[in-house]
Structure formats: structure tokens, C-alpha cells
Coordinates of C-alpha atoms in Angstrom, one line a residue:
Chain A
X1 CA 7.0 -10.6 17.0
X2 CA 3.2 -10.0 16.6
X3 CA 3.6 -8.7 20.6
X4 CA 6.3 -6.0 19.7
X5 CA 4.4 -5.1 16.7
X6 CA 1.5 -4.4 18.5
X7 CA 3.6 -2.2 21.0
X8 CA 5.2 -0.6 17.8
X9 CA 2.0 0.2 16.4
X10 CA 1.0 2.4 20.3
X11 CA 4.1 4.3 19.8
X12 CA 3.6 5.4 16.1
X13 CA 0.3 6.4 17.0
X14 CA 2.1 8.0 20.2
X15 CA 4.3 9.8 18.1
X16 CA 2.3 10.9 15.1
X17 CA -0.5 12.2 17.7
X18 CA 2.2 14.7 19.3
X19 CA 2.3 17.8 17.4
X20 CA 5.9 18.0 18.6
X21 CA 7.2 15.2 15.8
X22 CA 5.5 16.7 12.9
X23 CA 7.1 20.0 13.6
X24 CA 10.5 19.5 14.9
X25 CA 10.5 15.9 12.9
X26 CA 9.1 17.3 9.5
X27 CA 8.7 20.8 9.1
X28 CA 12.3 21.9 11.0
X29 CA 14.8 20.7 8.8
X30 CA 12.8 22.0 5.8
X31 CA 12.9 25.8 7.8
X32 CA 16.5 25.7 7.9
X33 CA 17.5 23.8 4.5
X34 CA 15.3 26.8 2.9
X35 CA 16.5 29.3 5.4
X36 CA 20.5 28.7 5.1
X37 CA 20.3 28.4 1.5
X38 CA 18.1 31.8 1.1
X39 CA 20.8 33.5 2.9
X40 CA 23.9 31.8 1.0
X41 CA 22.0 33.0 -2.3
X42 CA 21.9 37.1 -0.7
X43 CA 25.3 36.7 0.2
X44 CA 28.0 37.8 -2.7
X45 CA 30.4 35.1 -1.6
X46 CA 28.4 30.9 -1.8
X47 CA 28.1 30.2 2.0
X48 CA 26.3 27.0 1.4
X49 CA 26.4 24.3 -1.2
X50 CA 23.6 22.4 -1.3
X51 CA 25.2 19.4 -2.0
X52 CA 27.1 19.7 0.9
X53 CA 24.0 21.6 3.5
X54 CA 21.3 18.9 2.3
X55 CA 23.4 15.7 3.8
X56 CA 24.1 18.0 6.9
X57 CA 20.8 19.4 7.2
X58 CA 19.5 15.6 7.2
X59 CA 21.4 14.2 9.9
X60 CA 20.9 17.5 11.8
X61 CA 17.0 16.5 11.3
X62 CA 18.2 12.9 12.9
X63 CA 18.6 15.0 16.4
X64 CA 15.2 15.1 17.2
X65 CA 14.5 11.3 17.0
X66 CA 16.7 11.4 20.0
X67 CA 14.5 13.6 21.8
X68 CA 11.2 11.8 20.3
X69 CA 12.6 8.0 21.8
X70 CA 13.4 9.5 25.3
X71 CA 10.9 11.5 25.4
X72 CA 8.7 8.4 24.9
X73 CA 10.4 6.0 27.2
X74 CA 10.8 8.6 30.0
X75 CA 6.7 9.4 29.7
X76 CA 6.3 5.8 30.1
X77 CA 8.4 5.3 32.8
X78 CA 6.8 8.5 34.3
X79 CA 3.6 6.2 34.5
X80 CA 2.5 3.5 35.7
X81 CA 1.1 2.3 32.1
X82 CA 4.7 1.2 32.0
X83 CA 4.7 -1.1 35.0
X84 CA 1.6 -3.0 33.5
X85 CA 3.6 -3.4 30.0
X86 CA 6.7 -4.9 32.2
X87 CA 4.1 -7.4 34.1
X88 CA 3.1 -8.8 30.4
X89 CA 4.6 -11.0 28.4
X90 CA 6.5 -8.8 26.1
X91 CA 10.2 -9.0 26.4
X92 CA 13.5 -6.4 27.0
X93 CA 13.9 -7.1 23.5
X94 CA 10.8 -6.6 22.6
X95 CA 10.2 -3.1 24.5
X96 CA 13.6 -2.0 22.4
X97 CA 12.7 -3.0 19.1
X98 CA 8.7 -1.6 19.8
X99 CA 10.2 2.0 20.7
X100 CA 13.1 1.3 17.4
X101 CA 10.9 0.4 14.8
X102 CA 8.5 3.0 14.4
X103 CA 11.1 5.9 14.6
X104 CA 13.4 4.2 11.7
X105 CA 10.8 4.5 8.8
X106 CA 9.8 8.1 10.1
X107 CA 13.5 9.1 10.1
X108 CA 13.5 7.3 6.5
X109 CA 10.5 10.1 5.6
X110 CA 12.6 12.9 7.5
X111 CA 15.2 12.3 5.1
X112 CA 12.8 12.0 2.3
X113 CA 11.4 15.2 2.9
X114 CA 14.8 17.0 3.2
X115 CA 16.1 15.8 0.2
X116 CA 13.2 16.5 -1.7
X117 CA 13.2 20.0 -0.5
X118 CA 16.4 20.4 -1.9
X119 CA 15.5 19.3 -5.3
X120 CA 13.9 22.8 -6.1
X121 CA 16.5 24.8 -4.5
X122 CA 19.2 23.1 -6.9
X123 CA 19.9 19.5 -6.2
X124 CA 20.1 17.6 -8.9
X125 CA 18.2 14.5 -8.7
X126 CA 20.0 11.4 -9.2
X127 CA 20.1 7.9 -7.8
X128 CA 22.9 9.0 -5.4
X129 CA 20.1 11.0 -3.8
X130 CA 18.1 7.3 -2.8
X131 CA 22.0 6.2 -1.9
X132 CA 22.3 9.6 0.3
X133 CA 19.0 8.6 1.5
X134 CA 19.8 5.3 2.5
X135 CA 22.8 6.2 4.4
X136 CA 21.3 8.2 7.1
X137 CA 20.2 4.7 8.2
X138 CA 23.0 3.6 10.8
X139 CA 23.0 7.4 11.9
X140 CA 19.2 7.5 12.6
X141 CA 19.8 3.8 14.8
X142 CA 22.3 5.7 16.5
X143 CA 20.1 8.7 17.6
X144 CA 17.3 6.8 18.1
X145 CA 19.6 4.4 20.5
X146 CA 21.1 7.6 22.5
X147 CA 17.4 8.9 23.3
X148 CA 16.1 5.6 24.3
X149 CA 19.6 5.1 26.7
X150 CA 18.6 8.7 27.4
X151 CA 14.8 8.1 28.3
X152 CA 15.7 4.8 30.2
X153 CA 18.3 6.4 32.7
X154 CA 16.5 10.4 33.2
X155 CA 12.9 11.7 33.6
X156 CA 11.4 13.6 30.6
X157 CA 13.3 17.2 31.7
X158 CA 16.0 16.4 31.7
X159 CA 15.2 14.0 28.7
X160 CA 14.2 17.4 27.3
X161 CA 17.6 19.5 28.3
X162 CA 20.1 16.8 27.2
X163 CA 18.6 15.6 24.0
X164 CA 16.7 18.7 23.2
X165 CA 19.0 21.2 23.6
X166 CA 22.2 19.9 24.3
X167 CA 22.0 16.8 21.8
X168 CA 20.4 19.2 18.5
X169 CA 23.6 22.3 19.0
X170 CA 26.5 19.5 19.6
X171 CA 25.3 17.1 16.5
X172 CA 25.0 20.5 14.6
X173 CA 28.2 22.1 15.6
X174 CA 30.4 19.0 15.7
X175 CA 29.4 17.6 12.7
X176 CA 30.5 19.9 10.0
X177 CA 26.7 20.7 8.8
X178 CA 26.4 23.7 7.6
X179 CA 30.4 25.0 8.7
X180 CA 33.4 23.1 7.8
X181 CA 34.9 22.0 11.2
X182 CA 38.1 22.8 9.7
X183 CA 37.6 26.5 10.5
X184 CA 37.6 26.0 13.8
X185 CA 41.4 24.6 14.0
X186 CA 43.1 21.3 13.8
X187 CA 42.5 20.2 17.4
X188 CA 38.6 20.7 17.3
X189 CA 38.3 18.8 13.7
X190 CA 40.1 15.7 15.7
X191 CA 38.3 15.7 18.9
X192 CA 35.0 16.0 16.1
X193 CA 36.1 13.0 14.2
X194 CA 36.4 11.2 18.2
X195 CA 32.2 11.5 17.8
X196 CA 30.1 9.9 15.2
X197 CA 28.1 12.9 13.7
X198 CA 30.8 14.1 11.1
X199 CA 31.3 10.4 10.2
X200 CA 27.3 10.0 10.0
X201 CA 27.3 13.9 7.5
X202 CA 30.1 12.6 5.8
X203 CA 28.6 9.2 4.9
X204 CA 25.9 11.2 3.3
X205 CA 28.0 13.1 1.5
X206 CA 30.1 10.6 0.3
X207 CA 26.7 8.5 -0.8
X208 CA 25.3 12.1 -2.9
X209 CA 28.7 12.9 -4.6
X210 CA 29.3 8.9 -5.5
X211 CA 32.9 9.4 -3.5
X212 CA 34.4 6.4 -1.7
X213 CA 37.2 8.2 0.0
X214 CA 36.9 7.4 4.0
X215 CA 33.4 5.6 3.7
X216 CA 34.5 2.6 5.1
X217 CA 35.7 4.5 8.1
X218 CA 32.8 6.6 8.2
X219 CA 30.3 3.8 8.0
X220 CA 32.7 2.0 10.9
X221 CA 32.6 4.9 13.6
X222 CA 28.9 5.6 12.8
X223 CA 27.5 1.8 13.1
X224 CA 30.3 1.3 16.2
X225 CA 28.7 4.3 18.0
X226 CA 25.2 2.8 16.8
X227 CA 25.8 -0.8 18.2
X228 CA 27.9 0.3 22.0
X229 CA 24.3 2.7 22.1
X230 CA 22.2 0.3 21.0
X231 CA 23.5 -2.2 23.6
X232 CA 23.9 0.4 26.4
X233 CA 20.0 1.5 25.8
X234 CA 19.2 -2.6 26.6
X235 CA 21.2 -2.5 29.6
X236 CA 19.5 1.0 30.4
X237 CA 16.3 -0.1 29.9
X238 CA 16.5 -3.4 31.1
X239 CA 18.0 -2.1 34.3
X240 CA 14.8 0.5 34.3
X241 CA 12.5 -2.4 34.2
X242 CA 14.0 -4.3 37.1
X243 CA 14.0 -1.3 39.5
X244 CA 9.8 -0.4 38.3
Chain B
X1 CA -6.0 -25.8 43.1
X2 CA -3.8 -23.5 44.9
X3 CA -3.6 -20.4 42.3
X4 CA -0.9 -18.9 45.0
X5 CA 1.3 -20.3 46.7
X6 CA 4.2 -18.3 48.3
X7 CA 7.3 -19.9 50.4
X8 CA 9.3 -17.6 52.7
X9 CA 8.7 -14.6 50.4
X10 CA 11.5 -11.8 51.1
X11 CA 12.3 -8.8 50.0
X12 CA 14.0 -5.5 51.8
X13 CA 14.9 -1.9 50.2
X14 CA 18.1 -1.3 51.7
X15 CA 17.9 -2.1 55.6
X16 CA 13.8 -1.5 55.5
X17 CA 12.5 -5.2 55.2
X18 CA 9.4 -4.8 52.9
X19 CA 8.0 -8.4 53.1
X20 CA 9.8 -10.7 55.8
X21 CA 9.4 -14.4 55.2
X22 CA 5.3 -14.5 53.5
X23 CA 3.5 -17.5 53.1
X24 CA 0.6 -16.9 51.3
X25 CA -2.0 -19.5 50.1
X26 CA -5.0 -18.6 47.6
X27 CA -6.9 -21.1 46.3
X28 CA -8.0 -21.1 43.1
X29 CA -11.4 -18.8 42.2
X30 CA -10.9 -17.0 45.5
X31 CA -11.1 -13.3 46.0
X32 CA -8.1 -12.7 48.5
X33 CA -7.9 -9.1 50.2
X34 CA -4.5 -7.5 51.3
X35 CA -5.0 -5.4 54.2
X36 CA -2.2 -3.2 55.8
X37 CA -1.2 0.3 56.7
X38 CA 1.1 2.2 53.9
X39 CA 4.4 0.5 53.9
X40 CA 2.7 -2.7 55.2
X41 CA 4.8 -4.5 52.2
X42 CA 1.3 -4.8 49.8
X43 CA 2.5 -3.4 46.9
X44 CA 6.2 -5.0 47.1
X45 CA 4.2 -8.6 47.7
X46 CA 1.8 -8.0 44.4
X47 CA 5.1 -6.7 42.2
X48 CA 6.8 -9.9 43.3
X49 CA 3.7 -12.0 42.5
X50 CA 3.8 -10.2 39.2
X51 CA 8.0 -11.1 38.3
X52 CA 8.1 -6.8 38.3
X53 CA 10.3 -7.0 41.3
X54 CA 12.8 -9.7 42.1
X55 CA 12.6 -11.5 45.6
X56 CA 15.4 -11.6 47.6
X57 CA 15.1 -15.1 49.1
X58 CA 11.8 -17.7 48.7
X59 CA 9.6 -18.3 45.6
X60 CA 6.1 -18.2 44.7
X61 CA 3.9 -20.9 42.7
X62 CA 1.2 -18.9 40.5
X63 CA -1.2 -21.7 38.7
X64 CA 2.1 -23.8 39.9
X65 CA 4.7 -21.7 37.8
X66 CA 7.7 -20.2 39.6
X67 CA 7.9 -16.8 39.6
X68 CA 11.5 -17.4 39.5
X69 CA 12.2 -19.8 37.0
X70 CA 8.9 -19.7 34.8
X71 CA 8.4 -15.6 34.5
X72 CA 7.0 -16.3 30.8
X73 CA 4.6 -18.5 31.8
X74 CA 3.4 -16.9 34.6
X75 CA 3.4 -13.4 33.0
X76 CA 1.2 -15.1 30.5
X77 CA -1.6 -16.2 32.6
X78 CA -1.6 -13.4 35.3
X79 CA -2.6 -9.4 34.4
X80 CA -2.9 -6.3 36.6
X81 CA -3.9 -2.8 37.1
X82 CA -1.6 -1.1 39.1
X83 CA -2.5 1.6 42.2
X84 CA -2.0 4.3 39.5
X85 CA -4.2 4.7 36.5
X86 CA -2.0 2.9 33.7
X87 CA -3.2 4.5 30.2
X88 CA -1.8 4.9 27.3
X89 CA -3.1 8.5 27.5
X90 CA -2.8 9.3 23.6
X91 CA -4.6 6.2 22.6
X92 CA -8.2 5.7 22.5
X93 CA -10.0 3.3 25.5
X94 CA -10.6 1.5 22.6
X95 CA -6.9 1.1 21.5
X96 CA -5.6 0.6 24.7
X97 CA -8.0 -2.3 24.9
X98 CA -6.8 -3.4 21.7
X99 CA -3.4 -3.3 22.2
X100 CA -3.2 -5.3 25.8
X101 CA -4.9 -7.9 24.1
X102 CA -2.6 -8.1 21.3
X103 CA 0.4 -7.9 23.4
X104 CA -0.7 -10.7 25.4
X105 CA -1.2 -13.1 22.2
X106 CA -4.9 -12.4 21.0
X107 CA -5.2 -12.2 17.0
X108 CA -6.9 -8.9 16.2
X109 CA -10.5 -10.5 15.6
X110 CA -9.7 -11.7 19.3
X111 CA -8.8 -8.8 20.7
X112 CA -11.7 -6.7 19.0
X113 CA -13.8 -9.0 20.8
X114 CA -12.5 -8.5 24.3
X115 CA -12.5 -5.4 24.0
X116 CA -16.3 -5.0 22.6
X117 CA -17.2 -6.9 25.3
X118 CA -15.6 -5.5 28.2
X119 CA -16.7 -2.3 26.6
X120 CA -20.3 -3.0 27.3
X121 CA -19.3 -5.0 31.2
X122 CA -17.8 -2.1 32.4
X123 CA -20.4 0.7 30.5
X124 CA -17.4 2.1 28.3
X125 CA -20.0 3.2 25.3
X126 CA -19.4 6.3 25.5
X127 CA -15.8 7.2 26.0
X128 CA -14.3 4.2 23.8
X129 CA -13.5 6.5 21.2
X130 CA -12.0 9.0 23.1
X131 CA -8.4 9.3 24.2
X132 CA -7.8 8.0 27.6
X133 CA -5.9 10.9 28.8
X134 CA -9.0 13.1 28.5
X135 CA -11.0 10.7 30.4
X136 CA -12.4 11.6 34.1
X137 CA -10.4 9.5 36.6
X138 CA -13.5 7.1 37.1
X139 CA -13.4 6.4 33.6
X140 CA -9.9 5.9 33.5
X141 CA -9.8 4.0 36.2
X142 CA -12.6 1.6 34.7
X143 CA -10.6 1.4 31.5
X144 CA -7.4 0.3 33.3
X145 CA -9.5 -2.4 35.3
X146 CA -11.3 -3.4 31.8
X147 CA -7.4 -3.5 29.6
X148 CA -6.5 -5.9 32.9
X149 CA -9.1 -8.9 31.8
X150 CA -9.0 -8.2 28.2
X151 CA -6.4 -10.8 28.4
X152 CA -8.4 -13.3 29.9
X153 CA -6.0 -13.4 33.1
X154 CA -6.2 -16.9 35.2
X155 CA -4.9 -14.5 38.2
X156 CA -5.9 -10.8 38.3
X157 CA -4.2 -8.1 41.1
X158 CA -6.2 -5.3 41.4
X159 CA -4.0 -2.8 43.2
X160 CA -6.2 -0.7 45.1
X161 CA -9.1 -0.6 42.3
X162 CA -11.2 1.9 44.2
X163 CA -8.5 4.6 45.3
X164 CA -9.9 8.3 43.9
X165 CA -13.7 6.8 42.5
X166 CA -16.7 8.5 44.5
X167 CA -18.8 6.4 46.3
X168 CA -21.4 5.3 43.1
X169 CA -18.3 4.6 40.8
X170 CA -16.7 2.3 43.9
X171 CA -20.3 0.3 43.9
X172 CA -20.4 -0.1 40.1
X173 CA -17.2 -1.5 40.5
X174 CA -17.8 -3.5 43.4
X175 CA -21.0 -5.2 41.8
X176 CA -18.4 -5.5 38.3
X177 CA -15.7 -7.2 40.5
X178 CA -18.8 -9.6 42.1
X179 CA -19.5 -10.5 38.8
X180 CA -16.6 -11.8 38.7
X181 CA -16.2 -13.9 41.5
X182 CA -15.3 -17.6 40.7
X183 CA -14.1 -17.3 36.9
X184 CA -11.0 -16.3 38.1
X185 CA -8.8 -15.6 41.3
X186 CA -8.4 -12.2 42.1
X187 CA -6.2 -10.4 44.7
X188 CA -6.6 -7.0 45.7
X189 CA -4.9 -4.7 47.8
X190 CA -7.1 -1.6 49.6
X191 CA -6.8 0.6 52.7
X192 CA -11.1 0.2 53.2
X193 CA -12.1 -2.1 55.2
X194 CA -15.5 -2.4 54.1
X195 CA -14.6 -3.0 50.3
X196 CA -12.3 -6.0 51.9
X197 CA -15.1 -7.3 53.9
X198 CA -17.8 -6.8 50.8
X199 CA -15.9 -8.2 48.1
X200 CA -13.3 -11.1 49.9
X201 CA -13.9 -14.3 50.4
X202 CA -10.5 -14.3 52.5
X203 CA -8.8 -11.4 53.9
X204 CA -4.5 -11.1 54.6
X205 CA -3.6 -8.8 57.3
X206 CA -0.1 -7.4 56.5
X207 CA 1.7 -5.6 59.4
X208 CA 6.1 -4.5 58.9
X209 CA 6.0 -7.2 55.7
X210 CA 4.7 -10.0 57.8
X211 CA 1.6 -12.0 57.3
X212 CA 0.0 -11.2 60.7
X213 CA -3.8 -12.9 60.3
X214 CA -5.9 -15.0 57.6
X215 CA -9.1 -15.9 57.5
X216 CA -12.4 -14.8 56.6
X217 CA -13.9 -11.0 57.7
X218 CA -15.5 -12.8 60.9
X219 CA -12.8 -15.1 61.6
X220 CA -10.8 -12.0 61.8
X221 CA -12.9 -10.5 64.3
X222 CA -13.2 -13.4 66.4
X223 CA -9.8 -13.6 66.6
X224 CA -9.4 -10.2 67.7
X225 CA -12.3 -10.4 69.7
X226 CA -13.7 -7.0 67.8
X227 CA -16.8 -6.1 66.7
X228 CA -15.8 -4.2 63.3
X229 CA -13.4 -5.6 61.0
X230 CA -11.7 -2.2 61.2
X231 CA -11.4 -2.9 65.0
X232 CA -9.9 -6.3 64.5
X233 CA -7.4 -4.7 62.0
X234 CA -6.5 -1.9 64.5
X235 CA -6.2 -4.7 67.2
X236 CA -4.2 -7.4 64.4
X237 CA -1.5 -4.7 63.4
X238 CA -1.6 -2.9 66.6
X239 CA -0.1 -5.9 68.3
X240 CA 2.6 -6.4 65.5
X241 CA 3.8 -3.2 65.7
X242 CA 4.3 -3.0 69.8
X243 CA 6.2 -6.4 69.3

């Protein structure tokens, strides 16, 4: 444990040290939870509740963890610092939970900053906002697991394309975040419920209104997707480490 | 002791056989030179040595731990520092010191230790609070050389050390290197045939994977009946490769 702590403790500093993570991981979501909700309040009709953008907007925020763990395991791999890590003794496991750790309680202060945000533009502060909170947890496992698979299987371009650009407009546009998927039509709203990152907005929705309706199936998809990601990442990385 | 000990060592990529059938035997404290052309099957033998790379028939004893059964145990006593510079390059040299040591066990007293130490052995003052990727290559190369024995390795590869240094960082490290001699076994792979014959006690001669000649700079040559040790090397892998 004290091993992947250590590791842990590099890729915090990795992270925080990138000027890349405060902006995208910090100051992003913020943009565009005050953005979106300026324009709803110039607009005669409500375009956004906040109630509703603030959950969205969070997981939205979640996206970039994706690109921050493959970036960082496709630098590594890009290196040869990585070959010296895989000839000490810290484990597969180890290397996972080093990259894991360090991005949880920073996705933790992503949400915190969103919701907090949100608070002056109308949000009314309760304890469902620490539930809300709280509930972005199996979503952020799951991005964070999909950018490590990411970084263990590509180099950090494409790392860059898939998780950067592709990754941020899908999780936005199939989750319902700011739009109501319904809008679209019946058959995109089912093929979006086939992904997690409805399920993962919804949860938080769900957690900020105090609703129980569907958050048992919500919380299901979401950890599901989390755990087959989490495992495939292993495999990934593990199969990374063999070939050097 | 033998501190290596390699049995029919084997490994191909595909149909290129990279090391065919080594038997290698370091004792321990020596400094062991790998000599070969590119693609002589260095690299492949010191990744195997190091459990990074699987073999696909034999086994090795390191310190007499099986690299194929005991990989924890002999991860724990060997370290390296590969061909490439291997930095963390957003950390300090100080960190990355810091964090070897703690990933190979050391408490954090420990590892401030090693790395205070090694700071001053390999003249790190002034850089050890800088971030390694802004570091000249020499210095980076230093630093990857010094976060390889902040561990305290029983067994150290040095994979090319001096590949990029001019020719007064290659000395210092030569004369670091020397300092080490007997406090732990080293094997090092290089292209220069006089940093093999300065720093060796023994020298390998790899040709197409295969152990071709061992022995000592001038046993070398008196088996090739050469005057240079470069000349005996041309002669040595010459002959493999017209077989």
C-alpha cells in the first residue's frame, strides 16, 4: 500500500503541475454552468433549470478525468520512466489503483466546485446537494476507468482525439445534460439509456431532487459500466506492461 | 556467489530469434559488459533479467531467485536505468529520488537519505530542485543512474549509461561507476569498446542472440588473436555472422 501511495502521490503532483487539469478540470464546467444559465435567464422561455443543468454539468465535468488518466498512462508508456516502474516491485494492481486514487478525490473537488457555483445562481442548498455530490462517485470510477483502458491500449494523440474530443461531445450529447434526450425521438433516448452517462446525470438528479424513481437502475448501469471498465483497464494495462 | 545465473535463455519476436539458448554466469560484485552490434539481443537479455519481458524457454537465477517463479523477490533486490532517460519529467530530481525509494520499500526518513546522499555522489546540488524535464540530458541522465541505486539494488543493469553524455560527463561517470565496483554486481550493456574495457571486469560478446565469447578485455583479444579489443570484437561477431 505504502508503494502505490507513493506512486499516487507522483501522479497528483503530475496532474496538479499540468495547467491542463486546473482549467478543463476546475475552471470548465464553472464557464459553462455560468454561461448556460446566463443565456436561459436572457431567453423569455426557462431553457435551463438549474436543478436539472448543475447534475448534468457535473458529470459533463467528469469527461475530462478521462482524458487526464490516459493522458497520464499514455505519457508514461511514451517513456521509458515507465519501463523502470514495471522492473520494481509495484504491482498491476498497484499501477491501477496509483493512477485511480488521486483522480477520485479531485473529481470529488470538481463536483464541489460545480455545485457550489450553482448555489449563487439559484440552487438551493440542502443536504441533497452533499447526496448529489456523492453520487457522481461510481460515474467519476467509470471515466477515470475508460481513460486509463484508453491510455493503456493508444499513444497520447489519439488518447487526445478519443477522450478529448470524442469522449467530452458523446457524454454531453448522450446524457441528457443540458437537452432532454427525449427531443431527439424515441429511438435515440433508448440507444442513450444502452450507455451509462444518462444513468450516471440521472443518479445525480435523482440524489438533488430526493427522488427514488429508477435509482436503483441508474446506480446498476453506471457501477456495471464502472466495474467491465475498471476490469478491462487491468487487462489493458497489464497486457501494456508485458509487451514494455 | 553467482549473482546471475542464466540456463538456455530464449526469447524470439516473431521468427527473429533475439536471444537463442544464453548461458550467462556473473559472479557476485562483478562488473559484467554486454557487447554486440544493434539487434545483438542486449536489451531483450537485460528486460528478461529484469522479469519486464517473459522468456520463451530457460530461466535465470538472480541472487538465486527465478526470474520465473520468484519475480517479487527478484524485482526487489535488482534496479535499472534503462537506454532511455527514465524521468518523471514534472517531478523534481529530488522527487524522483524520493519516490523510487519509496516505491521500492524505504520509509520516507530512508528514502530522504538516499536521495541526500546520492545527491552529493553524483554532484546533483544544483539541479535537485528543479524539474527533471528541464534538465540537460547529462543531468538527466545522472539522475536516472542516481534514482537506479537509491534503492540499494544487490544487482544493477545499466543499459547503455553513457549513450548522448560528452566525453567529461562519460569520465565522471566512469570514475562514479568505479566507485562502485565490488558493493554490488553491475551489468551494463554499451556499443564503446573502451568504456567495456575501462570499467569490466568480464566482458560478453553477443552476436544474432548468441553468447559468442567471455572472458576478460585481454582474454578476448587473445582469443581473437587482435590487438584492440575493438578488433577482437570485429573478429568475435564477424565469425558468427558468416556462420
Amino acid at each position: 500500500m505504502k508503494r502505490t501511495m507513493a506512486f499516487a502521490g507522483r501522479n497528483v503532483r503530475e496532474l496538479l503541475r499540468d495547467p491542463l487539469t486546473i482549467g478543463f478540470g476546475a475552471a470548465f464546467p464553472i464557464l459553462l454552468l455560468l454561461l448556460l444559465t446566463f443565456i436561459s435567464r436572457n431567453t423569455p422561455t426557462e431553457l435551463f433549470n438549474i436543478e436539472s443543468l448543475t447534475p448534468g454539468i457535473a458529470v459533463f465535468g467528469l469527461s475530462f478525468f478521462s482524458l487526464f488518466s490516459g493522458m497520464l498512462v499514455a505519457k508514461d508508456r511514451s517513456t521509458s520512466f515507465l519501463m523502470r516502474l514495471f522492473a520494481s516491485p509495484l504491482t498491476a494492481g498497484g499501477f491501477i489503483a496509483g493512477y485511480t486514487l488521486p483522480l477520485l478525490p479531485l473529481s470529488l473537488l470538481q463536483a464541489i466546485l460545480c455545485y457550489a457555483a450553482a448555489l449563487p445562481l439559484g440552487l438551493p442548498f440542502s443536504a441533497s446537494v452533499f447526496r448529489a455530490i456523492l453520487a457522481i462517485l461510481p460515474a467519476a470510477v467509470l471515466f477515470i476507468a475508460l481513460g486509463l483502458f484508453a491510455g493503456s491500449l493508444l499513444n497520447d494523440k489519439q488518447v487526445g482525439g478519443l477522450c478529448g474530443a470524442l469522449l467530452t461531445n458523446v457524454s454531453v450529447i448522450c446524457s441528457g445534460a443540458w437537452f432532454p434526450i427525449d427531443l431527439v425521438g424515441k429511438g435515440f433516448r433508448t440507444f442513450c439509456y444502452c450507455l451509462p452517462f444518462a444513468h450516471a446525470v440521472d443518479l445525480g438528479r435523482n440524489a438533488l431532487s430526493g427522488s427514488t424513481d429508477g435509482t436503483g437502475l441508474h446506480l446498476l448501469v453506471v457501477c456495471g459500466y464502472a466495474l467491465v471498465l475498471s476490469v478491462l483497464a487491468v487487462l489493458a494495462f497489464r497486457r501494456a506492461a508485458k509487451r514494455g | 556467489m553467482k549473482a546471475i545465473q542464466t540456463t538456455e535463455l530464449c526469447r524470439s519476436f516473431g521468427d527473429v530469434r533475439a536471444v537463442d539458448h544464453l548461458d550467462l554466469s556473473v559472479e557476485s560484485g562483478e562488473i559484467y559488459a554486454l557487447l554486440g552490434v544493434n539487434g545483438a539481443g542486449k536489451t531483450t537479455t537485460i528486460r528478461m533479467l529484469s522479469c519486464l519481458l517473459p522468456p520463451d524457454s530457460g530461466d535465470a537465477l538472480l541472487m538465486g531467485h527465478s526470474i520465473l517463479r520468484e519475480s517479487a523477490a527478484v524485482k526487489q533486490i535488482i534496479n535499472l536505468s534503462p537506454q532511455e532517460t527514465a524521468v518523471a519529467r514534472n517531478l523534481t530530481a529530488r522527487e524522483n529520488l524520493l519516490l523510487i525509494a519509496q516505491i521500492y520499500g524505504f520509509s520516507m526518513s530512508e528514502a530522504a537519505a538516499r536521495a541526500d546522499e546520492l545527491v552529493d555522489a553524483l554532484e546533483l546540488h544544483d539541479v535537485v530542485s528543479r524539474r527533471a524535464g528541464t534538465l540537460s540530458g547529462g543531468y538527466q541522465r545522472r539522475l536516472s543512474i542516481a534514482m537506479a541505486l537509491v534503492s540499494h539494488p544487490q544487482i544493477l543493469f545499466l543499459d547503455e549509461p553513457t549513450l548522448g553524455l560528452d566525453v567529461l560527463a562519460r569520465r565522471a561517470l566512469w570514475s562514479f561507476i568505479e566507485t562502485l565496483r565490488g558493493k554490488m554486481t553491475m551489468i551494463l550493456t554499451t556499443h564503446a569498446m573502451d568504456e567495456a574495457e575501462a570499467l569490466s571486469d568480464r566482458i560478453g560478446v553477443l552476436a544474432n542472440g548468441r553468447l559468442r565469447a567471455c572472458g576478460t578485455a585481454q582474454e578476448l583479444k587473445t582469443l581473437a588473436q587482435a590487438d584492440s579489443l575493438e578488433d577482437a570484437f570485429v573478429k568475435l561477431v564477424s565469425k558468427e555472422a558468416s556462420r
